[in-house]
mmCIF file of C-alpha atoms in Angstrom:
data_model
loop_
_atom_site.group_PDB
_atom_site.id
_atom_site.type_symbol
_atom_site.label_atom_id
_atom_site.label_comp_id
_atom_site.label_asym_id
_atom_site.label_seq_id
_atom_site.Cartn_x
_atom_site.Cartn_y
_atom_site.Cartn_z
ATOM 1 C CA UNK A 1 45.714 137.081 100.144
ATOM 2 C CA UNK A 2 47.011 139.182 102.894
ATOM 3 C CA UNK A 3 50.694 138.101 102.038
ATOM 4 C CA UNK A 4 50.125 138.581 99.029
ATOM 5 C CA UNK A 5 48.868 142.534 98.883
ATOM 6 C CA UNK A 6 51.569 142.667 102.062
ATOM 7 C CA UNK A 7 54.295 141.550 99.148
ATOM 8 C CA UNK A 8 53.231 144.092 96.720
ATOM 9 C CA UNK A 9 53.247 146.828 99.481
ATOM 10 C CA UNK A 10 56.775 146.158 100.132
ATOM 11 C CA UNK A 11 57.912 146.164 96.617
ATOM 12 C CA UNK A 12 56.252 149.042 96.283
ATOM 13 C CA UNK A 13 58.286 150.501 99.191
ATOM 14 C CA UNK A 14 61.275 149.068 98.227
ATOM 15 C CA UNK A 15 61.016 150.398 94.508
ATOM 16 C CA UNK A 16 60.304 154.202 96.229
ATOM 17 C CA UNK A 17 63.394 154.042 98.157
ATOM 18 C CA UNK A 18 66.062 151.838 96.122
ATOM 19 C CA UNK A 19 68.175 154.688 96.014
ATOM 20 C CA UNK A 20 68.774 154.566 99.977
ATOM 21 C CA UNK A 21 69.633 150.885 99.710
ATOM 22 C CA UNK A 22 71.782 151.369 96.899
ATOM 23 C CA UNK A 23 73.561 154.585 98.403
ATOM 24 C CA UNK A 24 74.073 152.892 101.976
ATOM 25 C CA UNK A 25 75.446 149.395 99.710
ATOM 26 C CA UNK A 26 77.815 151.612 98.002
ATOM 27 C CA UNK A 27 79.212 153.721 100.429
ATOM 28 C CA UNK A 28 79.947 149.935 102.552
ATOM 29 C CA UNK A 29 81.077 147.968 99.230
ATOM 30 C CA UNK A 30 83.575 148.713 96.829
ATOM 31 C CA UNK A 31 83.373 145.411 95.173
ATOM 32 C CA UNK A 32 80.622 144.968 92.577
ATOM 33 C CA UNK A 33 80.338 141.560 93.784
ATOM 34 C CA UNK A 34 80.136 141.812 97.282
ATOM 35 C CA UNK A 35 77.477 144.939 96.650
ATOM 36 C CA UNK A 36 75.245 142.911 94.778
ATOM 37 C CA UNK A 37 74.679 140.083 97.791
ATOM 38 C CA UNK A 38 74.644 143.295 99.989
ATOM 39 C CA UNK A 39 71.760 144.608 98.200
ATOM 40 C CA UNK A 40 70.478 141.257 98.029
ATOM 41 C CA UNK A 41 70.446 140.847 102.037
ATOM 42 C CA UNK A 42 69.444 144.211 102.889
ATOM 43 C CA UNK A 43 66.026 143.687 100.659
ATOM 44 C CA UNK A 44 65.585 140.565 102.616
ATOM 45 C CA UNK A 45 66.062 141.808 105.728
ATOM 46 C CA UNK A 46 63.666 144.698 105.111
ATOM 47 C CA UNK A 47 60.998 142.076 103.890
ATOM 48 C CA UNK A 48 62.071 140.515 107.247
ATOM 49 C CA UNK A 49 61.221 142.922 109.251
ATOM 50 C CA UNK A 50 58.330 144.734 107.104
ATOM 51 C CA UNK A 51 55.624 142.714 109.019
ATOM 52 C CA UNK A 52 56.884 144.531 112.240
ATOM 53 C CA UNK A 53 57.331 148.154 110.815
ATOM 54 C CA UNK A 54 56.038 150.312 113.843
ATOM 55 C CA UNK A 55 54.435 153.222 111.960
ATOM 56 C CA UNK A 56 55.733 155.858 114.527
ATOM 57 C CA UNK A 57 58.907 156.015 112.930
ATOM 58 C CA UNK A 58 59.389 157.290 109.510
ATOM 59 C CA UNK A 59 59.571 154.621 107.110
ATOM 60 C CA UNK A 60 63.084 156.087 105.686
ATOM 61 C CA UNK A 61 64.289 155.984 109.452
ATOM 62 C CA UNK A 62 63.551 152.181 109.603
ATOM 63 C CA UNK A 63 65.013 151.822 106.198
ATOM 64 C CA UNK A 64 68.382 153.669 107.275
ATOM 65 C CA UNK A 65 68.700 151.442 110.357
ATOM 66 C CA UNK A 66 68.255 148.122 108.290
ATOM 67 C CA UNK A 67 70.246 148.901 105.785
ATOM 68 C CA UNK A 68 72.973 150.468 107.615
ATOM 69 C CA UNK A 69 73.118 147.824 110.980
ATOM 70 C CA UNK A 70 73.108 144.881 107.959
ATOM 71 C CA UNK A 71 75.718 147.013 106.054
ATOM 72 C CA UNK A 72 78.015 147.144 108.722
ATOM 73 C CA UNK A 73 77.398 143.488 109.874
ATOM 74 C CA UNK A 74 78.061 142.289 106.303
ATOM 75 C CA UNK A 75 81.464 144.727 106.568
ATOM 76 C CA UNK A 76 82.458 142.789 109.501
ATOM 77 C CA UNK A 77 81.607 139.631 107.721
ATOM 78 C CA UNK A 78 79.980 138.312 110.616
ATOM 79 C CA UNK A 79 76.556 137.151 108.863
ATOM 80 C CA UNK A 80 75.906 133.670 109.344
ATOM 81 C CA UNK A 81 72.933 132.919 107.593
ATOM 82 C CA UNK A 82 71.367 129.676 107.407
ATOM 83 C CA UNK A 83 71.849 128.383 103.731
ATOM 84 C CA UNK A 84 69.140 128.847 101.550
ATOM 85 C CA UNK A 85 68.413 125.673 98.863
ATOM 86 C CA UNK A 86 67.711 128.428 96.296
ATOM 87 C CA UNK A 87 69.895 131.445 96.716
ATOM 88 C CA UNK A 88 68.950 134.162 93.906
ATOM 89 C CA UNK A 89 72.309 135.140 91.891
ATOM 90 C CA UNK A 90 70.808 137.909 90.062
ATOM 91 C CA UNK A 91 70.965 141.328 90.819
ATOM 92 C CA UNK A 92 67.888 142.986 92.743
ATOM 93 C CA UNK A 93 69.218 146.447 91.739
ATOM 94 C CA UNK A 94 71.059 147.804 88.802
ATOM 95 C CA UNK A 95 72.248 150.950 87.212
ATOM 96 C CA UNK A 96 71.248 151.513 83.332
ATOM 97 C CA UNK A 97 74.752 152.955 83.424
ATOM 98 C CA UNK A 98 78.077 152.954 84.532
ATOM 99 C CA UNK A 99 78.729 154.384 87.707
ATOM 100 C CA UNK A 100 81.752 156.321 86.829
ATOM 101 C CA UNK A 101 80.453 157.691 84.201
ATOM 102 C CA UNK A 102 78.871 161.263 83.569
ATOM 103 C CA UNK A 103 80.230 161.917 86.953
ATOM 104 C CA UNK A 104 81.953 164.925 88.072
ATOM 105 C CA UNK A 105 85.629 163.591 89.031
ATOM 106 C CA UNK A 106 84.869 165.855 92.585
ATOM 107 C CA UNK A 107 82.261 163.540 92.808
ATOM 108 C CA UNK A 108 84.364 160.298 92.643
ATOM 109 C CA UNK A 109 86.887 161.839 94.999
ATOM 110 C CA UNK A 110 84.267 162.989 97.530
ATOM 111 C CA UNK A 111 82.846 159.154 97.571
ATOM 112 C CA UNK A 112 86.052 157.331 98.012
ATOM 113 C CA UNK A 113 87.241 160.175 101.286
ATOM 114 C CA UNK A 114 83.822 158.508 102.480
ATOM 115 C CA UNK A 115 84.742 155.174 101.774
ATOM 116 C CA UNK A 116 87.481 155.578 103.907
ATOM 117 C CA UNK A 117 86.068 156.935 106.770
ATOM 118 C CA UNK A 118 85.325 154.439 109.772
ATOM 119 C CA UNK A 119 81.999 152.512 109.781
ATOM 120 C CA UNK A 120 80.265 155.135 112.070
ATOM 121 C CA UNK A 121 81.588 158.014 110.711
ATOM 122 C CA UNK A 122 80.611 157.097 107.104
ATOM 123 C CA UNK A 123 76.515 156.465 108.458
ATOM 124 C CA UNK A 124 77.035 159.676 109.909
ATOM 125 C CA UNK A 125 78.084 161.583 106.668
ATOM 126 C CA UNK A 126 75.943 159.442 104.250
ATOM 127 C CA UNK A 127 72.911 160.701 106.134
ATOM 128 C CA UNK A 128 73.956 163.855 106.427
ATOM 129 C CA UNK A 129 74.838 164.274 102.986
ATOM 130 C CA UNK A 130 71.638 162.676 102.385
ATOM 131 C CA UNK A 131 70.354 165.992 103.760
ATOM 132 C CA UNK A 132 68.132 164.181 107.041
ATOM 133 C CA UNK A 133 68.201 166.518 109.536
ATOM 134 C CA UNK A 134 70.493 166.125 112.990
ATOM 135 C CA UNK A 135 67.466 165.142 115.009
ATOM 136 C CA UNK A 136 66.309 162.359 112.500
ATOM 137 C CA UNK A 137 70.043 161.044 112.252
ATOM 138 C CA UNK A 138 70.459 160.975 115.989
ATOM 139 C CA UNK A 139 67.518 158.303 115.688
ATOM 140 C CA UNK A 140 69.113 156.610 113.398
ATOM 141 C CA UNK A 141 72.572 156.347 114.934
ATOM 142 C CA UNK A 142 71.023 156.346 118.648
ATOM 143 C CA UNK A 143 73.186 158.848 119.959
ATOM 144 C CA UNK A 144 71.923 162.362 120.804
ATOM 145 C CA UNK A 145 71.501 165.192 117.947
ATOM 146 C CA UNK A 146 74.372 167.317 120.018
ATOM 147 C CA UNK A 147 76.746 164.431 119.142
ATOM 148 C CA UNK A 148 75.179 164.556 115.584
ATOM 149 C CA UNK A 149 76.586 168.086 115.520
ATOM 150 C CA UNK A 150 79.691 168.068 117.203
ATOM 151 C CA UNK A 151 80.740 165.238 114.711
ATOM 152 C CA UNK A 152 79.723 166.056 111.727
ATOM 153 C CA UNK A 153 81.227 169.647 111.836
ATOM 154 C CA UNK A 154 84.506 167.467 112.565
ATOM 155 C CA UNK A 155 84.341 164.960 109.815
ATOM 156 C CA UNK A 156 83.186 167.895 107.211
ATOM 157 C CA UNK A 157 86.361 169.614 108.376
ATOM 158 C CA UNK A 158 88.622 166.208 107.597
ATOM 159 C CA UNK A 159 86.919 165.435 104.446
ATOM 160 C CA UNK A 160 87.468 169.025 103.117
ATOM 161 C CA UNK A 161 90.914 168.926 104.456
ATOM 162 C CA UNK A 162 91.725 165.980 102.707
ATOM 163 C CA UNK A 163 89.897 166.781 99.671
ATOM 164 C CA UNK A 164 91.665 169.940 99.206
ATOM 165 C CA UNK A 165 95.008 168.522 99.477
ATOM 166 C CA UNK A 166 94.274 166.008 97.057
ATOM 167 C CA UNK A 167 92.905 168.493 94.597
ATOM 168 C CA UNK A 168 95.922 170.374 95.390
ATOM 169 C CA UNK B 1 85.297 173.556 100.076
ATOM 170 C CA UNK B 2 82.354 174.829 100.845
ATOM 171 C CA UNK B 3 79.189 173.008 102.651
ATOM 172 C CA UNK B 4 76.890 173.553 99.561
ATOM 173 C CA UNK B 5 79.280 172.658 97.579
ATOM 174 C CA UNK B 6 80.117 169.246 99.046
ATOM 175 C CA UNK B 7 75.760 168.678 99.241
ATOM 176 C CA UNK B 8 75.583 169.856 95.354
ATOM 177 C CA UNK B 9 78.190 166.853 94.721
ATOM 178 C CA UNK B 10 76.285 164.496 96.472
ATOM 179 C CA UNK B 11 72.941 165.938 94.715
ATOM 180 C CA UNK B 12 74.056 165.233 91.224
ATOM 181 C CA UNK B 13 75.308 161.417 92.495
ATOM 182 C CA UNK B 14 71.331 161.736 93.585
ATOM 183 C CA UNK B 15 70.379 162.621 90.323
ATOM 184 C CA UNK B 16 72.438 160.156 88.422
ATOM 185 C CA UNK B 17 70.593 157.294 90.591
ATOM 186 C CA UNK B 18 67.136 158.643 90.035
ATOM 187 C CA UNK B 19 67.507 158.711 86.510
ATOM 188 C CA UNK B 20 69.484 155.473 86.150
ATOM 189 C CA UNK B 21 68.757 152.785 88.827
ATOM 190 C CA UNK B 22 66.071 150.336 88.783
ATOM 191 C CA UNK B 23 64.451 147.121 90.695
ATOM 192 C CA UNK B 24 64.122 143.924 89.003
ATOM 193 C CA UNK B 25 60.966 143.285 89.988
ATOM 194 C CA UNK B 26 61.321 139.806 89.664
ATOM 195 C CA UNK B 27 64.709 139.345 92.006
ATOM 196 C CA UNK B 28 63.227 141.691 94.305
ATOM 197 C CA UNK B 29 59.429 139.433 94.006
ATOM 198 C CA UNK B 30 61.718 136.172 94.471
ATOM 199 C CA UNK B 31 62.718 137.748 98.121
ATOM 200 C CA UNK B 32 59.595 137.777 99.201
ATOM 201 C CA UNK B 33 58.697 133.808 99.101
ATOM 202 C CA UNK B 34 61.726 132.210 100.359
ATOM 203 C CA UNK B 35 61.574 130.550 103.891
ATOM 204 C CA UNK B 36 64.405 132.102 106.042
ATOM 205 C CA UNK B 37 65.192 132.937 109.215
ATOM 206 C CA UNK B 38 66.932 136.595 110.049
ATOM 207 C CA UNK B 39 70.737 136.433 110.491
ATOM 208 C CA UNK B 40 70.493 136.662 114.004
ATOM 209 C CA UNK B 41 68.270 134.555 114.643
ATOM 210 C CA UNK B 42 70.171 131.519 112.991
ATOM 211 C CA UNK B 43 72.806 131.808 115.742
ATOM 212 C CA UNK B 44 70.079 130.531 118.313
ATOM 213 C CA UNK B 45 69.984 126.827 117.778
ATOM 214 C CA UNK B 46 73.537 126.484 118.331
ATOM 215 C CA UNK B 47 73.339 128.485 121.644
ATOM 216 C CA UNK B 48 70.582 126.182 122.857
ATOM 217 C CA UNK B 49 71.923 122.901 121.775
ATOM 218 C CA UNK B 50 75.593 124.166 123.812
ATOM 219 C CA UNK B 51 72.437 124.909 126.755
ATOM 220 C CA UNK B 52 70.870 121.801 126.709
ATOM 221 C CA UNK B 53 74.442 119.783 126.527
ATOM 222 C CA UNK B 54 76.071 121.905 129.238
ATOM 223 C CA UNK B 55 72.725 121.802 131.398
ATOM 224 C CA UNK B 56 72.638 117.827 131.099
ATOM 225 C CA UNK B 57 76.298 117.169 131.795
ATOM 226 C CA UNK B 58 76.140 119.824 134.571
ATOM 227 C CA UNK B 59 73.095 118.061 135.856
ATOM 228 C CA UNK B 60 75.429 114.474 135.459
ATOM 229 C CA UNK B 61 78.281 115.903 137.115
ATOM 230 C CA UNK B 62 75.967 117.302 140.135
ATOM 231 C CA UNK B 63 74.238 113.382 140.279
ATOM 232 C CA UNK B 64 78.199 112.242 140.739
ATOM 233 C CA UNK B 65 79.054 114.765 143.786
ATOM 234 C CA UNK B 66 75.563 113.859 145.367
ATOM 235 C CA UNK B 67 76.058 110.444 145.552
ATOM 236 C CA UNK B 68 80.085 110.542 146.045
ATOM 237 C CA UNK B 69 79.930 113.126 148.816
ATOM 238 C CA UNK B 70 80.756 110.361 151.760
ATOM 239 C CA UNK B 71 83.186 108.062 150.410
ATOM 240 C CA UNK B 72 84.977 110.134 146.951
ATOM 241 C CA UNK B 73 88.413 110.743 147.106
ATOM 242 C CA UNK B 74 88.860 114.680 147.911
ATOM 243 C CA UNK B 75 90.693 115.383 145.484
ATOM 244 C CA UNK B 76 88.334 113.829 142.722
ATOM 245 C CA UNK B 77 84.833 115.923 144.308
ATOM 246 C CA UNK B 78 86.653 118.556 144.870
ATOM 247 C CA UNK B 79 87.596 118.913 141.201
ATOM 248 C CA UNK B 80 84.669 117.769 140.278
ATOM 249 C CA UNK B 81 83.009 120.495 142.193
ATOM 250 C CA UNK B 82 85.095 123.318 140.588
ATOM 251 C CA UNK B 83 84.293 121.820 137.177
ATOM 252 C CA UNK B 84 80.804 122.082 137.724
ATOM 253 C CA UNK B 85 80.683 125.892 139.449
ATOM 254 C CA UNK B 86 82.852 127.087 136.648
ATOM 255 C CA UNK B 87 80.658 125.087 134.014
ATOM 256 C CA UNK B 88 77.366 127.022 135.449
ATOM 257 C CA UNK B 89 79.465 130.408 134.684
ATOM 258 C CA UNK B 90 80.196 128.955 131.153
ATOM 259 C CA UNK B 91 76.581 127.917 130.470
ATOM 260 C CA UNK B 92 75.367 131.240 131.827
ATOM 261 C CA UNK B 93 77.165 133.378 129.366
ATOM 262 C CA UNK B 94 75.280 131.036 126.976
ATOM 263 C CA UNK B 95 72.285 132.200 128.096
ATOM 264 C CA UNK B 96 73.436 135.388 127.902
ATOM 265 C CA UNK B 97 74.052 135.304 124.459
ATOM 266 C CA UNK B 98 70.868 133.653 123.781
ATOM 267 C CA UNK B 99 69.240 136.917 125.707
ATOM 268 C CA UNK B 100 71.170 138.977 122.934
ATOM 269 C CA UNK B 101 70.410 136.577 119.897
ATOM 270 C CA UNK B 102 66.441 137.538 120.880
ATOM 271 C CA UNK B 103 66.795 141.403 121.385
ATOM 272 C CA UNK B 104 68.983 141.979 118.856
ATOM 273 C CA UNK B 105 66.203 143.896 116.174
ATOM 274 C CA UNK B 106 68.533 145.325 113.218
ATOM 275 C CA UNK B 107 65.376 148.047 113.147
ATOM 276 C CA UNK B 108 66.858 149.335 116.514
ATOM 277 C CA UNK B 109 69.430 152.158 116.297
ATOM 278 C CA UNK B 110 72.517 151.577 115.369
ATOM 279 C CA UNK B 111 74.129 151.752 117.786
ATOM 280 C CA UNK B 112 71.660 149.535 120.027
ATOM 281 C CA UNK B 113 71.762 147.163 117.798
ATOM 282 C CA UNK B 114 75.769 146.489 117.087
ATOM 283 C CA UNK B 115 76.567 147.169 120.298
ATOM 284 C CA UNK B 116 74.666 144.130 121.204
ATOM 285 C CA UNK B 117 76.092 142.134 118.115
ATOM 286 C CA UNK B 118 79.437 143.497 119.675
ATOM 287 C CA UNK B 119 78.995 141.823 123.165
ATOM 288 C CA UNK B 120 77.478 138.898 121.523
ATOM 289 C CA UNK B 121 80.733 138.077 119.723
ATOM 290 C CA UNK B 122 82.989 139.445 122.509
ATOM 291 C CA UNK B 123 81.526 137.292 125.103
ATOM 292 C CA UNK B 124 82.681 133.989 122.995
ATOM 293 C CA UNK B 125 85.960 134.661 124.628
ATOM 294 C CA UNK B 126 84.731 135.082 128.116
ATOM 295 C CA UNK B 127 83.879 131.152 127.592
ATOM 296 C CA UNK B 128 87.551 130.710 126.151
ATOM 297 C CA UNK B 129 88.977 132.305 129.592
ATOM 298 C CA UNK B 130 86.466 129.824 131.928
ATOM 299 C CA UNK B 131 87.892 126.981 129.788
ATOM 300 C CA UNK B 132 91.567 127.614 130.379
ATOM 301 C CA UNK B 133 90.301 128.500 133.943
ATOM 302 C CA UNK B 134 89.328 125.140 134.810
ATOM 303 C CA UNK B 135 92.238 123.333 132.854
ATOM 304 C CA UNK B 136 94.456 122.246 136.445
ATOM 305 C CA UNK B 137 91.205 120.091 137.709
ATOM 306 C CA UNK B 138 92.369 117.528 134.618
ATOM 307 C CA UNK B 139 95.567 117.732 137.019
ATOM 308 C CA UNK B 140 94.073 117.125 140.009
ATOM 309 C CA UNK B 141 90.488 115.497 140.080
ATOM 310 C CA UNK B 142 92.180 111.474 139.512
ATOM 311 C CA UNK B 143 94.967 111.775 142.941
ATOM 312 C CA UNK B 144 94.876 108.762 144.898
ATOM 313 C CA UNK B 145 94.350 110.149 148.591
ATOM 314 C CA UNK B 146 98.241 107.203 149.118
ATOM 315 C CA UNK B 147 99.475 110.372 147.362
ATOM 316 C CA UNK B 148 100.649 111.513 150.649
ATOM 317 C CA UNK B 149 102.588 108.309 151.370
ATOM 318 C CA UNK B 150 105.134 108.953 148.611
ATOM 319 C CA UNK B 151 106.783 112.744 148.808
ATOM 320 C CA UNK B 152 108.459 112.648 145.320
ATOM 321 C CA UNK B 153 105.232 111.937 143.738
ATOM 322 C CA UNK B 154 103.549 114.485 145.765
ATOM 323 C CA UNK B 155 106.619 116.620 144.899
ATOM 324 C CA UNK B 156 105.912 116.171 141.205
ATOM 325 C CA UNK B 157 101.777 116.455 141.171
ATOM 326 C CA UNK B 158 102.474 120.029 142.851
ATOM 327 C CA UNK B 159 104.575 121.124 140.665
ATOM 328 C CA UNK B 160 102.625 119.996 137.769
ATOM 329 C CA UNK B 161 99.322 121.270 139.266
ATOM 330 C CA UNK B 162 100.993 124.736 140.447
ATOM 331 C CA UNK B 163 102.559 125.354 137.197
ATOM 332 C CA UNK B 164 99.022 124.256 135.934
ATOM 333 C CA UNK B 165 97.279 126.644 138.307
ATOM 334 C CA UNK B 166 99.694 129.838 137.467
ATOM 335 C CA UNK B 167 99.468 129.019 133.814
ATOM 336 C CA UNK B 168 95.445 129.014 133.824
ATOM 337 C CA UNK B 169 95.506 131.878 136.222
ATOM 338 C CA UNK B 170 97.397 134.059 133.928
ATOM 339 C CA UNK B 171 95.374 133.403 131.071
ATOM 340 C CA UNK B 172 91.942 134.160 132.393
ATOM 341 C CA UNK B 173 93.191 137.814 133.655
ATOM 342 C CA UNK B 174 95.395 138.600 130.454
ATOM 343 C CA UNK B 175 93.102 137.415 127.624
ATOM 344 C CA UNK B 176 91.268 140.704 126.826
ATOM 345 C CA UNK B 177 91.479 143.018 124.126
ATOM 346 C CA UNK B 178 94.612 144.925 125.167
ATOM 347 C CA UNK B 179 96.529 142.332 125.243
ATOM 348 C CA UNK B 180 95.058 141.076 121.538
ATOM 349 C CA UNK B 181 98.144 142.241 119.396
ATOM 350 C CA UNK B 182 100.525 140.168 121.579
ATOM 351 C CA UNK B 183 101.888 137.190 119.830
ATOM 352 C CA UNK B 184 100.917 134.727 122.275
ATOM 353 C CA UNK B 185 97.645 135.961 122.085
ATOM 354 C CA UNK B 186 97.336 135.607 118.100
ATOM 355 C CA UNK B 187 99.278 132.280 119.002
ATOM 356 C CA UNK B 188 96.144 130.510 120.802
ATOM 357 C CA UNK B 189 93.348 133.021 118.672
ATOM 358 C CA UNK B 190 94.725 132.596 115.420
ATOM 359 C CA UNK B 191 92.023 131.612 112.944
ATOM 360 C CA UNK B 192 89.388 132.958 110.799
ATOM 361 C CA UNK B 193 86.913 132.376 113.852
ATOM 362 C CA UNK B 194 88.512 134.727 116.151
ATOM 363 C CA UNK B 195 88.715 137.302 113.901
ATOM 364 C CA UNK B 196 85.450 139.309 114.098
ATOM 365 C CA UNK B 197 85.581 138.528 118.348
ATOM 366 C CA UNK B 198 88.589 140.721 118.352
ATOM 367 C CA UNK B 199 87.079 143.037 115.657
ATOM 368 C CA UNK B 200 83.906 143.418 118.284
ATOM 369 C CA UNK B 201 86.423 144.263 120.737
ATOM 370 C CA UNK B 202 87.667 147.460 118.242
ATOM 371 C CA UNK B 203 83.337 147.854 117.701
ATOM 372 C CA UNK B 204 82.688 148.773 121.533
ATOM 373 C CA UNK B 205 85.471 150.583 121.863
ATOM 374 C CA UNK B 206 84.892 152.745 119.221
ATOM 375 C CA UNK B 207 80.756 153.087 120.010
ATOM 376 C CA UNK B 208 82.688 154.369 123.427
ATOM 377 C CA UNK B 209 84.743 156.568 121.842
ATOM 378 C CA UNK B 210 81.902 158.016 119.570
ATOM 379 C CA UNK B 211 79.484 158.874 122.428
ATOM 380 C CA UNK B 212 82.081 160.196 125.234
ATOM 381 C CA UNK B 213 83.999 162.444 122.416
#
């Protein structure tokens, strides 16, 4: 019984904040593919871990740090799971539409100067674009909300260097 | 480009996902009754199997130089002896690793948390560097103590051991990451396997780089 309402809670979580897992997958995976058994192992790390959830922290904080620590683990292809006798092929998440389109072409230039940015450097800017606040993505990150600062004012300044030359 | 611009980009990617994205209820359901173990935490049995072996053979080994003390040739307990103090290193970075395996939470910080994958991977090539460390005992540990009767033979087991000694030597002070882009290096790591120990190498350094800049 107790697994049971615990299961609904987390899909019930999970459905509030898809768009953070889908946000952090994309920014980490290009591929359709590859983004799909992303999304797939960030959800079931999350269930993993919901059991444990320490209520002190914001429950989009916890969310952040499991999906971007798996994100960047699955980037380095250095998961080693255990096989599983039924692994699920379909997708967990999925757009009603395509992703390129209705989208501003700034928009599609913006996300692939992110893309490119190193693995840090793109948590950094995804939460800050994100709009958390420097204290709340110093938790996340684990460094201190000066650092937060000090780098994001530099990456803002690359990104808009970049982007205007390529506008240019 | 301004600030709010660059946010009001990133707003209307924010709007597109509201409207559009949605859980499959039934994928995302399926996640919840499958029987598996984190990531992580699948590493572990193969750290405590390389444990139990190492501990057992060290334990072997250590039966050997306690009842060979008195009448063993030298050179055999001797080597012997180095085997086993450099296989207590070896299974001690195992342990290490298991330490890792068991605090690694990927609810921790970031940077906690891949910093510890990081040294979890980099450390597999600490026990590559005690391996090549103990290769000249395989030179030495089976010399008849008549070895001293017959100076070209002694001649020749020098050599062989020195060269050995230099060789082994030399590898356990220059495998390390600066010296990963060498081609002898890639010579002896080349292979799939290697490749995300030397990428963990790049990880730490760059964690260091991120927190001192």
């Amino acid at each position: 019984m107790s697994l049971i309402r615990d299961a609904n809670q987390f899909l019930n979580v999970v459905d509030a904040h898809k768009g953070i897992i889908y946000k952090v997958a994309n920014a980490y995976c290009r591929d359709g593919e590859s983004r799909k058994d992303l999304i797939q192992e960030i959800t079931l790390q999350l269930w993993l871990a919901f059991p444990k959830y320490d209520q002190q922290f914001k429950l989009t904080t916890w969310m952040y740090r499991i999906a971007l620590n798996v994100s960047i683990s699955f980037f380095r292809k250095q998961i080693t799971r255990q096989k599983i006798s039924h692994p699920l092929t379909e997708e967990i998440l999925t757009m009603m539409t395509d992703e390129q389109s209705d989208v501003d072409s700034d928009f599609i230039l913006l996300h692939k100067l992110i893309r490119q940015l190193k693995e840090f450097d793109r948590a950094l800017m995804l939460l800050y674009l994100e709009g958390r606040s420097h204290s709340e993505i110093a938790d996340i990150l684990g460094i201190t909300a000066s650092n937060v600062s000090t780098k994001v004012g530099r990456i803002k300044g690359q990104l808009r260097e970049k982007f205007t030359s390529l506008k240019s | 480009m301004q600030d709010s611009e660059l946010i009001e980009l990133w707003r209307s990617y924010d709007r597109k996902i509201e409207e559009n994205l949605i859980m499959n209820k039934r994928n995302a359901e399926a996640i919840t009754i499958i029987k598996i173990r984190s990531a992580v935490s699948s590493m572990a049995p193969m750290k405590i199997l390389m444990i139990t072996i190492g501990t057992l053979w060290l334990s072997f080994i250590g039966v050997i130089l306690y009842r060979t003390y008195s009448n063993a040739s030298p050179f055999f307990w001797y080597s012997m002896a180095i085997h086993a103090s450099i296989l207590v290193f070896v299974i001690g970075v195992y342990v290490y690793q298991l330490v890792l395996i068991y605090q690694t939470d990927l609810s921790e910080a970031l940077f906690t948390t891949q910093r510890r994958l990081a040294r979890l991977k980099s450390s597999t090539l600490l026990i590559a560097r005690l391996m090549f460390l103990h290769a000249p005992i395989w030179t030495t540990f089976s010399i008849p103590e008549r070895i001293f009767e017959h100076p070209v033979w002694m001649t020749i087991q020098l050599v062989v051991t020195v060269f050995f000694v230099i060789v082994a030597l030399w590898l356990f002070f220059n495998i390390n990451y600066e010296n990963s882009n060498k081609k002898w290096f890639a010579f002896i790591f080349r292979g799939n396997q290697w490749d995300p120990v030397i990428r963990s190498f790049e990880m730490l350094r760059e964690m260091e780089r991120y927190e001192t800049n």
